[in-house]
CSV table of C-alpha atoms in Angstrom, one decimal:
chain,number,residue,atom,x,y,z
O,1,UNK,CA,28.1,169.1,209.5
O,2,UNK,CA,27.2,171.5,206.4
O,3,UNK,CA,25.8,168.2,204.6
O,4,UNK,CA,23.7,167.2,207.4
O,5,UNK,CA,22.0,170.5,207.6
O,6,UNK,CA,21.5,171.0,204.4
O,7,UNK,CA,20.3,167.5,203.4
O,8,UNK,CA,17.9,168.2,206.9
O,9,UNK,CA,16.9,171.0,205.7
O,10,UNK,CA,16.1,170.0,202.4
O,11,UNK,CA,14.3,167.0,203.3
O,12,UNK,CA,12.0,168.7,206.0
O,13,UNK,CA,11.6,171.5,203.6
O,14,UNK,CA,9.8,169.2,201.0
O,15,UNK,CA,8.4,167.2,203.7
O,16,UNK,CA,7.1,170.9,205.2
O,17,UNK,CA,4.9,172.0,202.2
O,18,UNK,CA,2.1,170.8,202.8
O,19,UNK,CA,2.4,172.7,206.6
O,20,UNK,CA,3.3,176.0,205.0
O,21,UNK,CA,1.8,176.6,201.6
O,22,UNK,CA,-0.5,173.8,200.6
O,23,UNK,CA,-2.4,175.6,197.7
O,24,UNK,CA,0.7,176.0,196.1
O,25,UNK,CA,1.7,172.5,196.6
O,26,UNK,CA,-1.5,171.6,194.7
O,27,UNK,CA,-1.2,174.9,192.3
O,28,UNK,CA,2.1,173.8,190.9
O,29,UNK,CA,0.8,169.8,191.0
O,30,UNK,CA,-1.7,171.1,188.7
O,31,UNK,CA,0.5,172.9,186.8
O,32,UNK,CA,3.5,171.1,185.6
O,33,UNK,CA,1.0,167.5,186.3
O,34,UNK,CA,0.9,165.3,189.1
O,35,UNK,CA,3.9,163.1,187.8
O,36,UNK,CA,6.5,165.2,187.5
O,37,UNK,CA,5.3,167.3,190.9
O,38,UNK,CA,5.8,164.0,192.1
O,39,UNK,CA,8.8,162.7,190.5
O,40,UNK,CA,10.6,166.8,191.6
O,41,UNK,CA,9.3,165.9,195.0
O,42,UNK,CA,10.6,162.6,195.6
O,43,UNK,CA,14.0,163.8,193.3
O,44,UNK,CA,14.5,166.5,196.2
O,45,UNK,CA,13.8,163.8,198.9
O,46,UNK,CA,16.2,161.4,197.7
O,47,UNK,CA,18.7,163.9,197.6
O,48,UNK,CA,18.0,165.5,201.0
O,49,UNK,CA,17.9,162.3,202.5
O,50,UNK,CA,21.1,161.0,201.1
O,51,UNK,CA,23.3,164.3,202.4
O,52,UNK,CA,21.9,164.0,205.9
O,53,UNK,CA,22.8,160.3,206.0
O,54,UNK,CA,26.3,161.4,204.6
O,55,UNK,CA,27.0,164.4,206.9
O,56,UNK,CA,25.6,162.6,209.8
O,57,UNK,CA,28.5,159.3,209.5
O,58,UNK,CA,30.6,162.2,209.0
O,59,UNK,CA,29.7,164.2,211.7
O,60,UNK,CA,29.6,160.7,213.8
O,61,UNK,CA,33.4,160.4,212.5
O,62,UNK,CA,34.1,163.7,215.0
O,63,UNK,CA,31.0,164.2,217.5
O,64,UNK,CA,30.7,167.1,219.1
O,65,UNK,CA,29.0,166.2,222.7
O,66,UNK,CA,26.2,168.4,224.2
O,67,UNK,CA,25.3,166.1,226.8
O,68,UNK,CA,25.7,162.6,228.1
O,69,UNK,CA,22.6,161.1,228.8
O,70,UNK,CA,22.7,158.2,231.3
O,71,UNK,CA,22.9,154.5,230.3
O,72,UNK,CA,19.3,153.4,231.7
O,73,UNK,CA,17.6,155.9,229.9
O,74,UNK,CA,18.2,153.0,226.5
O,75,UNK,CA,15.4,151.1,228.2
O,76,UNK,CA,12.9,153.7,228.3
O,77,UNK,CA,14.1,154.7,224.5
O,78,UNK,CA,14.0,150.9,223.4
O,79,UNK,CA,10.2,150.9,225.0
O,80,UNK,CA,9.6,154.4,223.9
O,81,UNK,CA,10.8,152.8,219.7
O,82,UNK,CA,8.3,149.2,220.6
O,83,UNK,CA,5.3,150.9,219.3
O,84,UNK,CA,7.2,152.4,216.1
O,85,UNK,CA,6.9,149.9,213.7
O,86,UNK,CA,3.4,149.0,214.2
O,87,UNK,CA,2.3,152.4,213.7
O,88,UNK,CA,4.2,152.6,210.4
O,89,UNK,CA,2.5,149.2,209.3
O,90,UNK,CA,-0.9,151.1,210.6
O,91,UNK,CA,-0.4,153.7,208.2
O,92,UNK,CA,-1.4,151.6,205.2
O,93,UNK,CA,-3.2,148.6,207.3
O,94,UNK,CA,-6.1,150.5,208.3
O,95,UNK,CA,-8.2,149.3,211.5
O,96,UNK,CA,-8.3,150.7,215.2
O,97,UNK,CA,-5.3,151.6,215.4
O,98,UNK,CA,-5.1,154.3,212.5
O,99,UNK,CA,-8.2,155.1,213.4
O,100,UNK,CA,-7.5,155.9,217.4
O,101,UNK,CA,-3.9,157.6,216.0
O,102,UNK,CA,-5.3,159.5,213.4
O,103,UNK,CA,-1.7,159.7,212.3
O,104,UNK,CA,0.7,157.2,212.7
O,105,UNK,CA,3.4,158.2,210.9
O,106,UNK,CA,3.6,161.6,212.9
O,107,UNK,CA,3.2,159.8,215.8
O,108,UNK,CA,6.1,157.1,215.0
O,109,UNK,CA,8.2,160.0,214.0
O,110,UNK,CA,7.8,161.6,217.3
O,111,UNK,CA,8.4,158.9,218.9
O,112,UNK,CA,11.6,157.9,216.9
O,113,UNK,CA,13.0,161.1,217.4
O,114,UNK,CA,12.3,161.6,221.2
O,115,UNK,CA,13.7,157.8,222.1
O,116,UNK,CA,17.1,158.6,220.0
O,117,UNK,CA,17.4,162.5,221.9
O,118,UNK,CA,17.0,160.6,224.7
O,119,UNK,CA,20.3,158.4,224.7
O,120,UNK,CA,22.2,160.4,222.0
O,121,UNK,CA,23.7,163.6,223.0
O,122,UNK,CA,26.4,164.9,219.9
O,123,UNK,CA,25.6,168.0,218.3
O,124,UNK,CA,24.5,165.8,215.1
O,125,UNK,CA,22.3,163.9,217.1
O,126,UNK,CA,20.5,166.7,218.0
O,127,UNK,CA,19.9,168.4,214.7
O,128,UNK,CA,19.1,165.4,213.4
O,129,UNK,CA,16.1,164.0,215.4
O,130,UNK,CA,15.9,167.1,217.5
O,131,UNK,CA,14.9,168.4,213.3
O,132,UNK,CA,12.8,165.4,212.8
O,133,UNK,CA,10.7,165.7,216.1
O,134,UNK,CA,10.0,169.7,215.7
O,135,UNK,CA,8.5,168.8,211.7
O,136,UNK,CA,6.3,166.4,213.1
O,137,UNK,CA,5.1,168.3,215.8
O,138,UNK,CA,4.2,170.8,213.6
O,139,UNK,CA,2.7,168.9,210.7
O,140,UNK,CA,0.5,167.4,213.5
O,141,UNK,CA,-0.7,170.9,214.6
O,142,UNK,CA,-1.1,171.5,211.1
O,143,UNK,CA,-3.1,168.7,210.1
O,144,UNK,CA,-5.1,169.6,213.1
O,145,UNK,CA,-5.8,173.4,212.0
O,146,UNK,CA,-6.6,172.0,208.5
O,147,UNK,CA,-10.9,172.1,207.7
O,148,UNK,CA,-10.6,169.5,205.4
O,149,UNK,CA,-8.1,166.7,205.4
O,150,UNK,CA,-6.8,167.1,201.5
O,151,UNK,CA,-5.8,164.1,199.4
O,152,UNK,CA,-6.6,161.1,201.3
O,153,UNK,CA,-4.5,158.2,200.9
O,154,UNK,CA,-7.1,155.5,200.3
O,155,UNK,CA,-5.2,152.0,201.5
O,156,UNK,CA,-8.1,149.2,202.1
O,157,UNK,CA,-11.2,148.9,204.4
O,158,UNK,CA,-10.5,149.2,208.1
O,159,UNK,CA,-10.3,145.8,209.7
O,160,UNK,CA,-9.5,144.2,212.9
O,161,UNK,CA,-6.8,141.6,210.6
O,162,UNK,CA,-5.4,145.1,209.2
O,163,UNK,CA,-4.4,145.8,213.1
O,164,UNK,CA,-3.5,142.3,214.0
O,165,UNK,CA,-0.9,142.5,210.6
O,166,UNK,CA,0.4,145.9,211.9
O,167,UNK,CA,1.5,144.4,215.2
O,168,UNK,CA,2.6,141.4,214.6
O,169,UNK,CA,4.6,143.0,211.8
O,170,UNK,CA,5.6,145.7,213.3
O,171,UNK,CA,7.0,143.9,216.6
O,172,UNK,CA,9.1,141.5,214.2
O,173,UNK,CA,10.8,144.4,212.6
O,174,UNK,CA,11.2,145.9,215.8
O,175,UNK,CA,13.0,142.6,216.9
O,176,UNK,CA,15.1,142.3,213.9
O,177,UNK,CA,16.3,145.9,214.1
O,178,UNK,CA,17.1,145.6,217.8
O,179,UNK,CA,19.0,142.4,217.4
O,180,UNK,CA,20.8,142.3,214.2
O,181,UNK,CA,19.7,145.8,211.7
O,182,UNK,CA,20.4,148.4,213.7
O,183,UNK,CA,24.4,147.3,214.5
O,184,UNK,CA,24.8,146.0,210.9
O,185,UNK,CA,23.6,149.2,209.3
O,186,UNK,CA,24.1,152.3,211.9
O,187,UNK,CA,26.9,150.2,213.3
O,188,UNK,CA,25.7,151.2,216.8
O,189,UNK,CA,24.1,148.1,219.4
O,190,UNK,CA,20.6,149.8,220.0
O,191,UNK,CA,20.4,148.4,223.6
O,192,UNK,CA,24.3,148.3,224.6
O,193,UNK,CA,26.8,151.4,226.0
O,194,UNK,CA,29.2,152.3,223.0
């Protein structure tokens, strides 16, 4: 459990800058350069994300269970994860749907996170994307609170192609990761009692 906390922690911590101290975010960009702020920040993400993914197979390996949620609530997490994917797409295919959002990666992150509390009750499971929801919930209020929106990621003009692309695209990858991804790489049937 230690590794999943700490790589949680780590990654939400660098993820959480920007919430918490944004001048010093772009203080110490300025100082040490953009490139290396970057290449620290993604170093720190890489390594957060790799000890949660660690302690949480190992805290899979000998769950500790909180609650038991019931079997049909996979339906309303497998419709609660169909808009995930397009979202993420919408992120860098801007159209209506980004627009409308205003962000879609918080949003798919909320959503992620809720649909997997839903039908996964071990202690991991909860730290894990009970963690991931909270962050997102508050980078959303803080990107709300924010008077300016700071360092715009400029991906393309907004189009109604862009949001055609970020469905389509996003429901295939949905589809995949439903039928083959998600056993092959979690080694858990998304839609299936285990």
């Amino acid at each position: 459990m230690t590794y999943l906390v700490v790589g949680l922690l780590l990654f939400l911590s660098v993820h959480s800058i920007a919430i918490v101290a944004p001048a010093w975010r772009d203080g110490m960009a300025a100082k040490v350069g953009s490139v290396p702020w970057k290449a620290l920040y993604a170093l720190v993400s890489i390594i957060g994300f790799v000890m949660l993914v660690h302690g949480y197979g190992l805290a899979r390996a000998e769950p500790t269970v909180l609650y038991t949620p019931p079997t049909w609530l996979r339906h309303v997490a497998a419709l609660l994860l169909l808009p995930v994917f397009p979202l993420l797409f919408a992120v860098y295919l801007p159209g209506r749907i980004k627009a409308a959002v205003k962000h879609p990666m918080l949003t798919a992150t909320k959503a992620w996170a809720l649909a997997h509390l839903l039908v996964n009750g071990n202690i991991a499971d909860v730290l894990l994307f009970g963690g991931f929801l909270v962050w997102a919930i508050a980078d959303r209020i803080a990107v709300g609170k924010r008077v300016v929106q700071r360092r715009p990621v400029v991906v393309g003009t907004p189009s109604t192609r862009n949001d055609v692309l970020a469905i389509v695209g996003g429901l295939l990858v949905y589809v995949m990761v439903v039928a083959w991804a998600h056993q092959r790489f979690i080694g858990v049937p998304p839609l299936l009692p285990h």
